[in-house]
mmCIF file of C-alpha atoms in Angstrom:
data_model
loop_
_atom_site.group_PDB
_atom_site.id
_atom_site.type_symbol
_atom_site.label_atom_id
_atom_site.label_comp_id
_atom_site.label_asym_id
_atom_site.label_seq_id
_atom_site.Cartn_x
_atom_site.Cartn_y
_atom_site.Cartn_z
ATOM 1 C CA UNK U 3 11.837 -13.719 -8.631
ATOM 2 C CA UNK U 4 9.232 -14.142 -6.135
ATOM 3 C CA UNK U 5 6.666 -11.893 -5.270
ATOM 4 C CA UNK U 6 5.637 -11.158 -1.769
ATOM 5 C CA UNK U 7 3.649 -8.856 0.624
ATOM 6 C CA UNK U 8 6.208 -6.336 1.774
ATOM 7 C CA UNK U 9 7.354 -6.493 5.473
ATOM 8 C CA UNK U 10 8.088 -3.254 8.033
ATOM 9 C CA UNK U 11 11.298 -5.187 7.772
ATOM 10 C CA UNK U 12 11.861 -3.610 4.421
ATOM 11 C CA UNK U 13 11.046 -0.399 4.908
ATOM 12 C CA UNK U 14 14.549 0.795 4.218
ATOM 13 C CA UNK U 15 15.170 -1.633 1.325
ATOM 14 C CA UNK U 16 12.046 -0.194 -0.022
ATOM 15 C CA UNK U 17 13.015 4.229 0.179
ATOM 16 C CA UNK U 18 15.849 3.460 -1.096
ATOM 17 C CA UNK U 19 14.609 1.863 -4.289
ATOM 18 C CA UNK U 20 12.138 4.453 -4.576
ATOM 19 C CA UNK U 21 14.867 6.942 -4.550
ATOM 20 C CA UNK U 22 16.147 5.627 -7.084
ATOM 21 C CA UNK U 23 13.248 5.312 -9.334
ATOM 22 C CA UNK U 24 12.316 8.894 -9.036
ATOM 23 C CA UNK U 25 16.525 9.420 -9.963
ATOM 24 C CA UNK U 26 15.902 7.531 -13.042
ATOM 25 C CA UNK U 27 12.108 9.867 -13.836
ATOM 26 C CA UNK U 28 14.706 12.709 -13.129
ATOM 27 C CA UNK U 29 16.695 11.362 -16.120
ATOM 28 C CA UNK U 30 13.823 10.505 -18.205
ATOM 29 C CA UNK U 31 12.848 13.613 -17.847
ATOM 30 C CA UNK U 32 9.762 13.160 -15.601
ATOM 31 C CA UNK U 33 11.208 16.049 -13.758
ATOM 32 C CA UNK U 34 8.348 16.293 -11.225
ATOM 33 C CA UNK U 35 6.791 12.981 -10.581
ATOM 34 C CA UNK U 36 6.639 11.570 -6.880
ATOM 35 C CA UNK U 37 8.187 14.991 -5.913
ATOM 36 C CA UNK U 38 8.412 16.556 -2.070
ATOM 37 C CA UNK U 39 8.864 13.167 -0.452
ATOM 38 C CA UNK U 40 6.254 10.895 -2.314
ATOM 39 C CA UNK U 41 5.882 8.572 -1.265
ATOM 40 C CA UNK U 42 6.622 8.709 1.857
ATOM 41 C CA UNK U 43 7.351 6.551 4.391
ATOM 42 C CA UNK U 44 4.105 6.420 6.449
ATOM 43 C CA UNK U 45 2.046 5.724 3.464
ATOM 44 C CA UNK U 46 4.429 2.897 2.802
ATOM 45 C CA UNK U 47 3.853 1.481 6.154
ATOM 46 C CA UNK U 48 0.126 1.708 5.690
ATOM 47 C CA UNK U 49 0.519 0.179 2.736
ATOM 48 C CA UNK U 50 2.561 -2.889 4.209
ATOM 49 C CA UNK U 51 0.226 -2.679 7.160
ATOM 50 C CA UNK U 52 -3.455 -2.680 4.409
ATOM 51 C CA UNK U 53 -0.627 -6.037 2.311
ATOM 52 C CA UNK U 54 -0.913 -3.863 -0.362
ATOM 53 C CA UNK U 55 2.302 -3.386 -0.833
ATOM 54 C CA UNK U 56 4.457 -6.178 -2.866
ATOM 55 C CA UNK U 57 7.915 -6.861 -3.319
ATOM 56 C CA UNK U 58 9.839 -8.399 -6.162
ATOM 57 C CA UNK U 59 12.266 -10.264 -4.920
ATOM 58 C CA UNK U 60 15.901 -12.099 -6.634
ATOM 59 C CA UNK U 61 17.712 -14.332 -4.301
ATOM 60 C CA UNK U 62 17.692 -12.340 -0.906
ATOM 61 C CA UNK U 63 17.215 -9.335 -2.795
ATOM 62 C CA UNK U 64 14.262 -6.789 -3.079
ATOM 63 C CA UNK U 65 14.184 -6.086 -6.688
ATOM 64 C CA UNK U 66 11.024 -3.787 -7.030
ATOM 65 C CA UNK U 67 8.242 -2.539 -5.469
ATOM 66 C CA UNK U 68 4.297 -2.164 -6.056
ATOM 67 C CA UNK U 69 1.283 -1.545 -4.224
ATOM 68 C CA UNK U 70 -1.767 -4.363 -6.062
ATOM 69 C CA UNK U 71 -5.121 -2.491 -4.458
ATOM 70 C CA UNK U 72 -7.922 -4.605 -4.655
ATOM 71 C CA UNK U 73 -10.643 -1.918 -3.874
ATOM 72 C CA UNK U 74 -11.843 0.171 -5.687
ATOM 73 C CA UNK U 75 -9.230 3.767 -7.051
ATOM 74 C CA UNK U 76 -11.373 6.830 -5.355
ATOM 75 C CA UNK U 77 -9.562 8.589 -8.598
ATOM 76 C CA UNK U 78 -11.037 6.311 -10.863
ATOM 77 C CA UNK U 79 -14.346 7.229 -10.217
ATOM 78 C CA UNK U 80 -14.310 10.076 -13.121
ATOM 79 C CA UNK U 81 -12.508 10.067 -15.913
ATOM 80 C CA UNK U 82 -11.994 12.029 -18.972
ATOM 81 C CA UNK U 83 -13.329 9.569 -21.814
ATOM 82 C CA UNK U 84 -14.544 6.610 -20.241
ATOM 83 C CA UNK U 85 -12.673 2.878 -18.718
ATOM 84 C CA UNK U 86 -13.127 -0.062 -20.824
ATOM 85 C CA UNK U 87 -15.540 -1.724 -18.649
ATOM 86 C CA UNK U 88 -16.988 -0.766 -15.362
ATOM 87 C CA UNK U 89 -16.228 -5.072 -13.245
ATOM 88 C CA UNK U 90 -14.675 -4.429 -10.381
ATOM 89 C CA UNK U 91 -10.633 -4.349 -11.208
ATOM 90 C CA UNK U 92 -7.057 -4.164 -9.362
ATOM 91 C CA UNK U 93 -4.791 -1.387 -9.689
ATOM 92 C CA UNK U 94 -1.539 -1.141 -9.564
ATOM 93 C CA UNK U 95 0.164 1.732 -8.703
ATOM 94 C CA UNK U 96 3.310 3.113 -7.348
ATOM 95 C CA UNK U 97 6.204 0.215 -9.024
ATOM 96 C CA UNK U 98 9.406 1.426 -8.934
ATOM 97 C CA UNK U 99 12.391 -1.103 -9.467
ATOM 98 C CA UNK U 100 16.295 -1.023 -8.162
ATOM 99 C CA UNK U 101 17.941 -1.281 -11.380
ATOM 100 C CA UNK U 102 17.835 -1.295 -15.132
ATOM 101 C CA UNK U 103 16.207 -4.870 -14.711
ATOM 102 C CA UNK U 104 13.651 -5.393 -17.949
ATOM 103 C CA UNK U 105 10.209 -7.066 -17.417
ATOM 104 C CA UNK U 106 9.390 -5.680 -14.107
ATOM 105 C CA UNK U 107 6.460 -4.211 -15.030
ATOM 106 C CA UNK U 108 5.472 -7.497 -16.706
ATOM 107 C CA UNK U 109 6.154 -9.173 -13.927
ATOM 108 C CA UNK U 110 3.768 -7.011 -11.992
ATOM 109 C CA UNK U 111 0.809 -7.171 -14.733
ATOM 110 C CA UNK U 112 1.324 -11.268 -14.954
ATOM 111 C CA UNK U 113 1.449 -11.492 -10.823
ATOM 112 C CA UNK U 114 -1.780 -9.130 -10.862
ATOM 113 C CA UNK U 115 -3.641 -10.851 -13.475
ATOM 114 C CA UNK U 116 -4.192 -14.178 -11.620
ATOM 115 C CA UNK U 117 -5.553 -12.542 -9.004
ATOM 116 C CA UNK U 118 -8.359 -10.222 -11.313
ATOM 117 C CA UNK U 119 -7.484 -10.362 -15.447
ATOM 118 C CA UNK U 120 -8.963 -6.621 -15.039
ATOM 119 C CA UNK U 121 -6.344 -3.539 -14.361
ATOM 120 C CA UNK U 122 -5.904 -0.507 -13.908
ATOM 121 C CA UNK U 123 -3.286 1.970 -13.634
ATOM 122 C CA UNK U 124 -2.200 5.517 -14.065
ATOM 123 C CA UNK U 125 1.047 7.460 -15.058
ATOM 124 C CA UNK U 126 2.594 10.984 -15.002
ATOM 125 C CA UNK U 127 2.468 12.536 -18.735
ATOM 126 C CA UNK U 128 6.286 13.241 -18.327
ATOM 127 C CA UNK U 129 6.462 9.404 -17.331
ATOM 128 C CA UNK U 130 7.394 8.162 -21.659
ATOM 129 C CA UNK U 131 8.438 4.879 -20.660
ATOM 130 C CA UNK U 132 5.892 3.693 -18.229
ATOM 131 C CA UNK U 133 3.786 5.099 -21.074
ATOM 132 C CA UNK U 134 5.314 2.924 -24.052
ATOM 133 C CA UNK U 135 5.467 -0.249 -21.595
ATOM 134 C CA UNK U 136 2.132 -0.191 -20.732
ATOM 135 C CA UNK U 137 0.678 -0.052 -24.323
ATOM 136 C CA UNK U 138 3.119 -2.667 -25.171
ATOM 137 C CA UNK U 139 2.096 -5.365 -22.361
ATOM 138 C CA UNK U 140 -1.365 -5.061 -23.794
ATOM 139 C CA UNK U 141 -3.201 -1.750 -21.487
ATOM 140 C CA UNK U 142 -5.338 1.037 -23.649
ATOM 141 C CA UNK U 143 -4.951 4.831 -23.520
ATOM 142 C CA UNK U 144 -8.605 5.881 -22.244
ATOM 143 C CA UNK U 145 -8.439 9.057 -21.158
ATOM 144 C CA UNK U 146 -7.403 11.745 -18.391
ATOM 145 C CA UNK U 147 -7.589 11.335 -14.362
ATOM 146 C CA UNK U 148 -7.272 13.546 -11.688
ATOM 147 C CA UNK U 149 -5.548 12.649 -8.417
ATOM 148 C CA UNK U 150 -7.489 13.927 -5.237
ATOM 149 C CA UNK U 151 -5.110 17.404 -5.366
ATOM 150 C CA UNK U 152 -5.878 17.740 -8.843
ATOM 151 C CA UNK U 153 -3.220 16.966 -10.651
ATOM 152 C CA UNK U 154 -4.093 14.951 -13.957
ATOM 153 C CA UNK U 155 -3.163 11.485 -15.293
ATOM 154 C CA UNK U 156 -3.226 9.239 -17.532
ATOM 155 C CA UNK U 157 -5.198 6.196 -16.922
ATOM 156 C CA UNK U 158 -4.414 2.720 -19.040
ATOM 157 C CA UNK U 159 -7.062 -0.510 -18.521
ATOM 158 C CA UNK U 160 -6.224 -4.023 -19.762
ATOM 159 C CA UNK U 161 -9.045 -6.375 -19.520
#
């Protein structure tokens, strides 16, 4: 498997992956995360333009996608709890996979760690599979952050 920056030509495949991820979340009891057209095609194209959207590729097929930010995440400025460390960090957002393959989050985290071992990530309270995966990969639950629309998310960090 290779991790590459996504390209505009990938957008249709990426949208399908997000639809599959949403269906998985609904089956897993996470009924409200990534609703109302989120993430939109326009948002994903913006991520691609900023070279922050990555694809995990096997052969000719995109198996997963994720956003990797190397800039400050505004919604992480305030936390109900506390971060482990204040140094520069990477943020992983919107990780989604095309199938039931395991280990996709681990691959994304290992890729990010080669750039900066300090990583933050957040997830919906109902996304229990993600919470378990984060803890198994050495992330620490740090508290609750709020998105720009006020929705809360569970915040994790790995240093």
